[in-house]
Amino acid sequence: MNRLGRNTIERLARMGFGARGIVYCIVGGLALLAALGQGGRAGDSESAIRWVFLGPFGVILVGLIALGLFGFATWRLVESVTDADRHGTSAKGIVVRLAHFGSGIVAAGLGITAASLALGLGRSAGGGDGLQDWTAWLLAKPFGPWLVGLIGLGIIGGGIAFLVKAWKGDVTDRLALDEAHCRWVKPLGQFGYGARGIAFLIIGGFVIVAAWYQASSEVKGLAGAFSALRSQPYGSVLLGIVAAGHLAFGVYGLIQAWYRYIDAPDLDETDDAVLRAARSFQ
């Protein structure tokens, strides 16, 4: 089997899993160094990309990351609409596909940030205010606090789903690996999904607090989740564990880039795949 991909969408997907894996390796690695007092920074994905940008060949590397993130966004959007991963039209399947669609939107936004840096359009811009800006915009709309609260509940639901996946251990089901390799990839993936689940629970809690007080300043992303962990008793230990989990999630993403089953329609087949998916709802 050609792991590089049989068609354009599959190649974009594999590039995307690789780019996402690299970003989370950096996020987890820097946060782990911070927990160990070795000078790292417990930040989010955007801060990780900015860290790459400031290093050697930063413009080129960030540009490649941007391309990969756009590839991941394309795959997630195509996969969720065409049901390429065969989640179906049950309530659970629809929720998973909507979550994947949302992750595609997030990846596209992060890709725009990376592309802006690579093109010299956002070198002096600070990170971390985007979530608060969007929350402030939404809070100002009719029923805004309720909508923000629902988003917070959705993020918490995603965190619970990650934790359940980590507990059940079905993280290698879509990987083309033999049993010997799955024995070490499985705990790696479980550790990564568990760490992501904890982060989602904390982030979702921040969003619900923002909805309750109608204050966008209460919204914090992954950097805020890391900070919340560090402020707890034995905070450095907690941060270190969750940071190491994000590093594991990044390594798991690199494994997905090469070994994940991806049954994607090609570009000229996407329209037909969308029509078939639409008929499945009838």
Coordinates of C-alpha atoms in Angstrom, one line a residue:
M1 CA 0.0 0.0 0.0
N2 CA 1.3 3.5 -0.9
R3 CA 1.2 5.4 2.3
L4 CA 1.7 8.7 0.5
G5 CA -1.8 8.5 -0.8
R6 CA -3.8 7.2 -3.7
N7 CA -5.4 10.5 -4.6
T8 CA -5.2 14.2 -3.9
I9 CA -7.5 14.3 -0.9
E10 CA -5.7 11.4 0.8
R11 CA -2.3 13.1 0.2
L12 CA -3.7 16.3 1.7
A13 CA -5.0 14.3 4.7
R14 CA -1.7 12.6 5.4
M15 CA 0.1 16.0 5.1
G16 CA -2.5 17.4 7.5
F17 CA -2.1 14.7 10.1
G18 CA 1.7 15.2 9.9
A19 CA 1.4 19.0 10.3
R20 CA -1.0 18.7 13.2
G21 CA 1.3 16.1 14.8
I22 CA 4.3 18.4 14.5
V23 CA 2.4 21.3 16.1
Y24 CA 1.3 19.2 19.1
C25 CA 4.8 17.8 19.5
I26 CA 6.0 21.4 19.8
V27 CA 3.1 22.4 22.1
G28 CA 3.7 19.4 24.4
G29 CA 7.5 19.7 24.3
L30 CA 7.5 23.4 25.2
A31 CA 4.9 22.9 28.0
L32 CA 6.9 20.0 29.4
L33 CA 10.1 22.1 29.5
A34 CA 8.1 24.7 31.3
A35 CA 6.8 22.2 33.9
L36 CA 10.4 21.0 34.4
G37 CA 11.7 24.6 34.8
Q38 CA 13.9 24.3 31.7
G39 CA 12.7 27.5 30.0
G40 CA 9.9 26.3 27.9
R41 CA 6.5 28.0 27.5
A42 CA 3.1 26.4 28.2
G43 CA 1.3 27.9 25.2
D44 CA -1.2 27.0 22.6
S45 CA -0.9 25.9 18.9
E46 CA -0.5 29.4 17.7
S47 CA 2.4 30.2 20.1
A48 CA 4.0 26.9 19.0
I49 CA 3.9 28.1 15.3
R50 CA 5.3 31.4 16.3
W51 CA 8.1 29.6 18.1
V52 CA 8.9 27.7 14.9
F53 CA 8.8 31.0 12.9
L54 CA 11.4 32.6 15.1
G55 CA 13.8 29.7 14.6
P56 CA 16.1 28.8 11.7
F57 CA 14.3 28.6 8.3
G58 CA 11.2 29.7 10.2
V59 CA 9.4 31.2 7.2
I60 CA 9.8 28.0 5.2
L61 CA 8.9 25.7 8.0
V62 CA 5.8 27.7 9.0
G63 CA 4.8 27.9 5.3
L64 CA 4.9 24.1 5.1
I65 CA 3.0 23.8 8.4
A66 CA 0.3 26.1 6.9
L67 CA 0.0 23.9 3.8
G68 CA -0.3 20.9 6.0
L69 CA -3.0 22.5 8.2
F70 CA -5.0 23.5 5.1
G71 CA -4.7 19.9 3.9
F72 CA -6.0 18.7 7.3
A73 CA -8.9 21.2 7.1
T74 CA -9.7 20.0 3.6
W75 CA -9.8 16.3 4.7
R76 CA -11.9 17.0 7.8
L77 CA -14.5 19.0 5.8
V78 CA -14.6 16.4 3.0
E79 CA -14.7 13.5 5.5
S80 CA -17.4 15.0 7.6
V81 CA -19.7 15.9 4.6
T82 CA -19.1 12.7 2.5
D83 CA -18.9 10.4 5.6
A84 CA -15.6 8.9 4.2
D85 CA -14.9 7.4 7.6
R86 CA -18.3 5.6 7.7
H87 CA -19.6 7.1 10.9
G88 CA -23.2 6.9 9.5
T89 CA -26.3 8.9 10.2
S90 CA -27.1 7.8 13.7
A91 CA -27.1 10.4 16.5
K92 CA -23.6 9.4 17.5
G93 CA -22.4 9.4 13.9
I94 CA -23.8 12.9 13.2
V95 CA -22.2 14.3 16.4
V96 CA -18.8 12.8 15.4
R97 CA -19.1 14.2 11.9
L98 CA -20.1 17.7 13.2
A99 CA -17.1 17.6 15.6
H100 CA -14.8 16.7 12.7
F101 CA -16.3 19.5 10.7
G102 CA -15.6 21.9 13.6
S103 CA -12.0 20.6 13.8
G104 CA -11.6 21.4 10.1
I105 CA -12.7 24.9 10.7
V106 CA -10.2 25.3 13.6
A107 CA -7.4 23.8 11.5
A108 CA -8.2 26.2 8.6
G109 CA -8.1 29.2 11.1
L110 CA -4.7 28.0 12.4
G111 CA -3.5 27.5 8.9
I112 CA -4.5 31.1 8.0
T113 CA -2.4 32.3 11.1
A114 CA 0.6 30.3 9.9
A115 CA 0.3 31.5 6.3
S116 CA 0.0 35.1 7.5
L117 CA 3.3 34.7 9.4
A118 CA 5.0 33.0 6.5
L119 CA 3.9 35.8 4.2
G120 CA 4.9 38.5 6.6
L121 CA 1.4 39.6 7.3
G122 CA 1.2 38.8 11.1
R123 CA 4.7 38.9 12.5
S124 CA 3.9 41.5 15.1
A125 CA 0.5 40.3 16.0
G126 CA 0.0 38.8 19.4
G127 CA -1.8 35.5 20.0
G128 CA -4.5 34.4 22.4
D129 CA -7.1 37.1 21.7
G130 CA -9.0 35.4 18.9
L131 CA -11.2 33.3 21.1
Q132 CA -12.1 36.3 23.3
D133 CA -12.9 38.4 20.2
W134 CA -15.2 35.7 18.8
T135 CA -16.8 35.3 22.2
A136 CA -17.4 39.0 22.6
W137 CA -19.0 39.1 19.2
L138 CA -21.3 36.2 20.0
L139 CA -22.2 37.5 23.4
A140 CA -23.5 40.7 21.8
K141 CA -26.0 38.8 19.6
P142 CA -29.5 37.8 20.6
F143 CA -29.4 34.7 22.9
G144 CA -25.6 35.1 22.8
P145 CA -24.9 33.9 26.3
W146 CA -27.0 30.8 25.7
L147 CA -25.1 30.1 22.4
V148 CA -21.8 30.6 24.2
G149 CA -22.9 28.3 27.0
L150 CA -23.9 25.6 24.4
I151 CA -20.5 25.9 22.8
G152 CA -18.9 25.4 26.2
L153 CA -21.0 22.3 26.8
G154 CA -20.0 21.1 23.3
I155 CA -16.3 21.5 24.2
I156 CA -16.8 19.6 27.4
G157 CA -18.7 16.9 25.5
G158 CA -15.7 16.7 23.2
G159 CA -13.4 16.4 26.2
I160 CA -15.5 13.5 27.6
A161 CA -15.4 11.8 24.2
F162 CA -11.6 12.0 24.2
L163 CA -11.5 10.6 27.7
V164 CA -13.9 7.8 26.8
K165 CA -11.8 7.0 23.7
A166 CA -8.7 6.9 25.9
W167 CA -10.4 4.6 28.4
K168 CA -11.8 2.2 25.8
G169 CA -8.4 2.1 24.0
D170 CA -9.9 2.0 20.5
V171 CA -7.2 4.4 19.2
T172 CA -5.5 2.0 16.7
D173 CA -8.7 0.8 14.9
R174 CA -8.0 2.9 11.8
L175 CA -4.2 2.3 11.7
A176 CA -2.7 -0.2 9.4
L177 CA -0.4 -1.7 12.0
D178 CA 0.3 -5.2 13.1
E179 CA -0.4 -6.4 16.7
A180 CA 3.3 -6.0 17.8
H181 CA 3.3 -2.3 16.8
C182 CA -0.1 -1.7 18.2
R183 CA 1.1 -2.7 21.6
W184 CA 3.1 0.4 22.0
V185 CA 1.1 2.8 19.8
K186 CA -2.1 2.1 21.7
P187 CA -0.9 3.4 25.1
L188 CA 0.7 6.4 23.3
G189 CA -2.6 7.2 21.7
Q190 CA -4.5 6.7 24.9
F191 CA -2.2 9.0 26.8
G192 CA -2.6 11.6 24.1
Y193 CA -6.3 11.5 23.9
G194 CA -6.6 11.5 27.7
A195 CA -4.5 14.7 27.9
R196 CA -6.5 16.4 25.1
G197 CA -9.7 15.4 27.0
I198 CA -8.5 17.1 30.2
A199 CA -7.6 20.2 28.3
F200 CA -11.0 20.3 26.6
L201 CA -12.8 20.0 29.9
I202 CA -10.9 23.0 31.3
I203 CA -11.4 25.1 28.2
G204 CA -15.1 24.3 28.1
G205 CA -15.4 25.3 31.7
F206 CA -13.8 28.7 30.8
V207 CA -16.4 29.2 28.1
I208 CA -19.3 28.4 30.3
V209 CA -18.0 30.8 32.9
A210 CA -17.8 33.5 30.2
A211 CA -21.4 32.8 29.2
W212 CA -22.6 32.9 32.9
Y213 CA -20.8 36.3 33.6
Q214 CA -21.2 37.5 30.0
A215 CA -17.6 38.4 30.0
S216 CA -15.4 37.3 27.0
S217 CA -12.3 37.9 29.1
E218 CA -13.1 34.7 31.0
V219 CA -12.5 32.6 27.8
K220 CA -9.0 31.0 27.6
G221 CA -7.6 28.4 25.2
L222 CA -5.0 25.7 25.7
A223 CA -2.5 28.1 27.3
G224 CA -5.1 29.0 29.8
A225 CA -5.8 25.3 30.5
F226 CA -2.0 24.8 31.1
S227 CA -1.9 27.8 33.4
A228 CA -4.9 26.5 35.4
L229 CA -3.2 23.2 35.9
R230 CA 0.0 24.8 37.0
S231 CA -1.9 26.9 39.6
Q232 CA -3.2 23.8 41.4
P233 CA -1.4 22.0 44.2
Y234 CA 1.4 19.9 42.6
G235 CA 0.8 22.1 39.6
S236 CA 4.1 21.4 38.0
V237 CA 3.4 17.7 38.1
L238 CA -0.1 18.1 36.7
L239 CA 1.2 20.3 33.9
G240 CA 4.1 17.9 33.2
I241 CA 1.7 15.0 32.8
V242 CA -0.8 16.8 30.5
A243 CA 2.1 18.4 28.6
A244 CA 3.7 15.0 28.0
G245 CA 0.3 13.8 26.9
H246 CA 0.1 16.5 24.3
L247 CA 3.6 15.5 23.1
A248 CA 2.3 11.9 22.9
F249 CA -0.7 13.1 20.9
G250 CA 1.7 14.8 18.5
V251 CA 3.7 11.7 18.0
Y252 CA 0.5 9.7 17.5
G253 CA -0.5 12.2 14.8
L254 CA 2.8 11.5 13.0
I255 CA 2.0 7.8 13.1
Q256 CA -1.5 8.6 11.7
A257 CA 0.1 10.5 8.8
W258 CA 1.7 7.3 7.6
Y259 CA -0.5 4.4 8.8
R260 CA -4.0 5.7 9.0
Y261 CA -6.7 4.2 6.8
I262 CA -8.0 7.0 4.6
D263 CA -10.7 6.1 2.2
A264 CA -11.1 9.5 0.6
P265 CA -12.9 10.4 -2.6
D266 CA -10.7 12.1 -5.2
L267 CA -11.4 15.7 -6.2
D268 CA -13.5 14.7 -9.2
E269 CA -15.5 12.2 -7.1
T270 CA -16.3 14.6 -4.3
D271 CA -19.6 15.9 -5.8
D272 CA -21.0 12.4 -6.2
A273 CA -19.8 11.5 -2.7
V274 CA -21.7 14.5 -1.3
L275 CA -24.9 13.5 -3.2
R276 CA -24.7 10.0 -1.8
A277 CA -24.2 11.3 1.7
A278 CA -27.2 13.6 1.3
R279 CA -29.4 10.7 0.1
S280 CA -28.4 8.7 3.2
F281 CA -30.4 11.2 5.3
Q282 CA -33.6 10.7 3.4

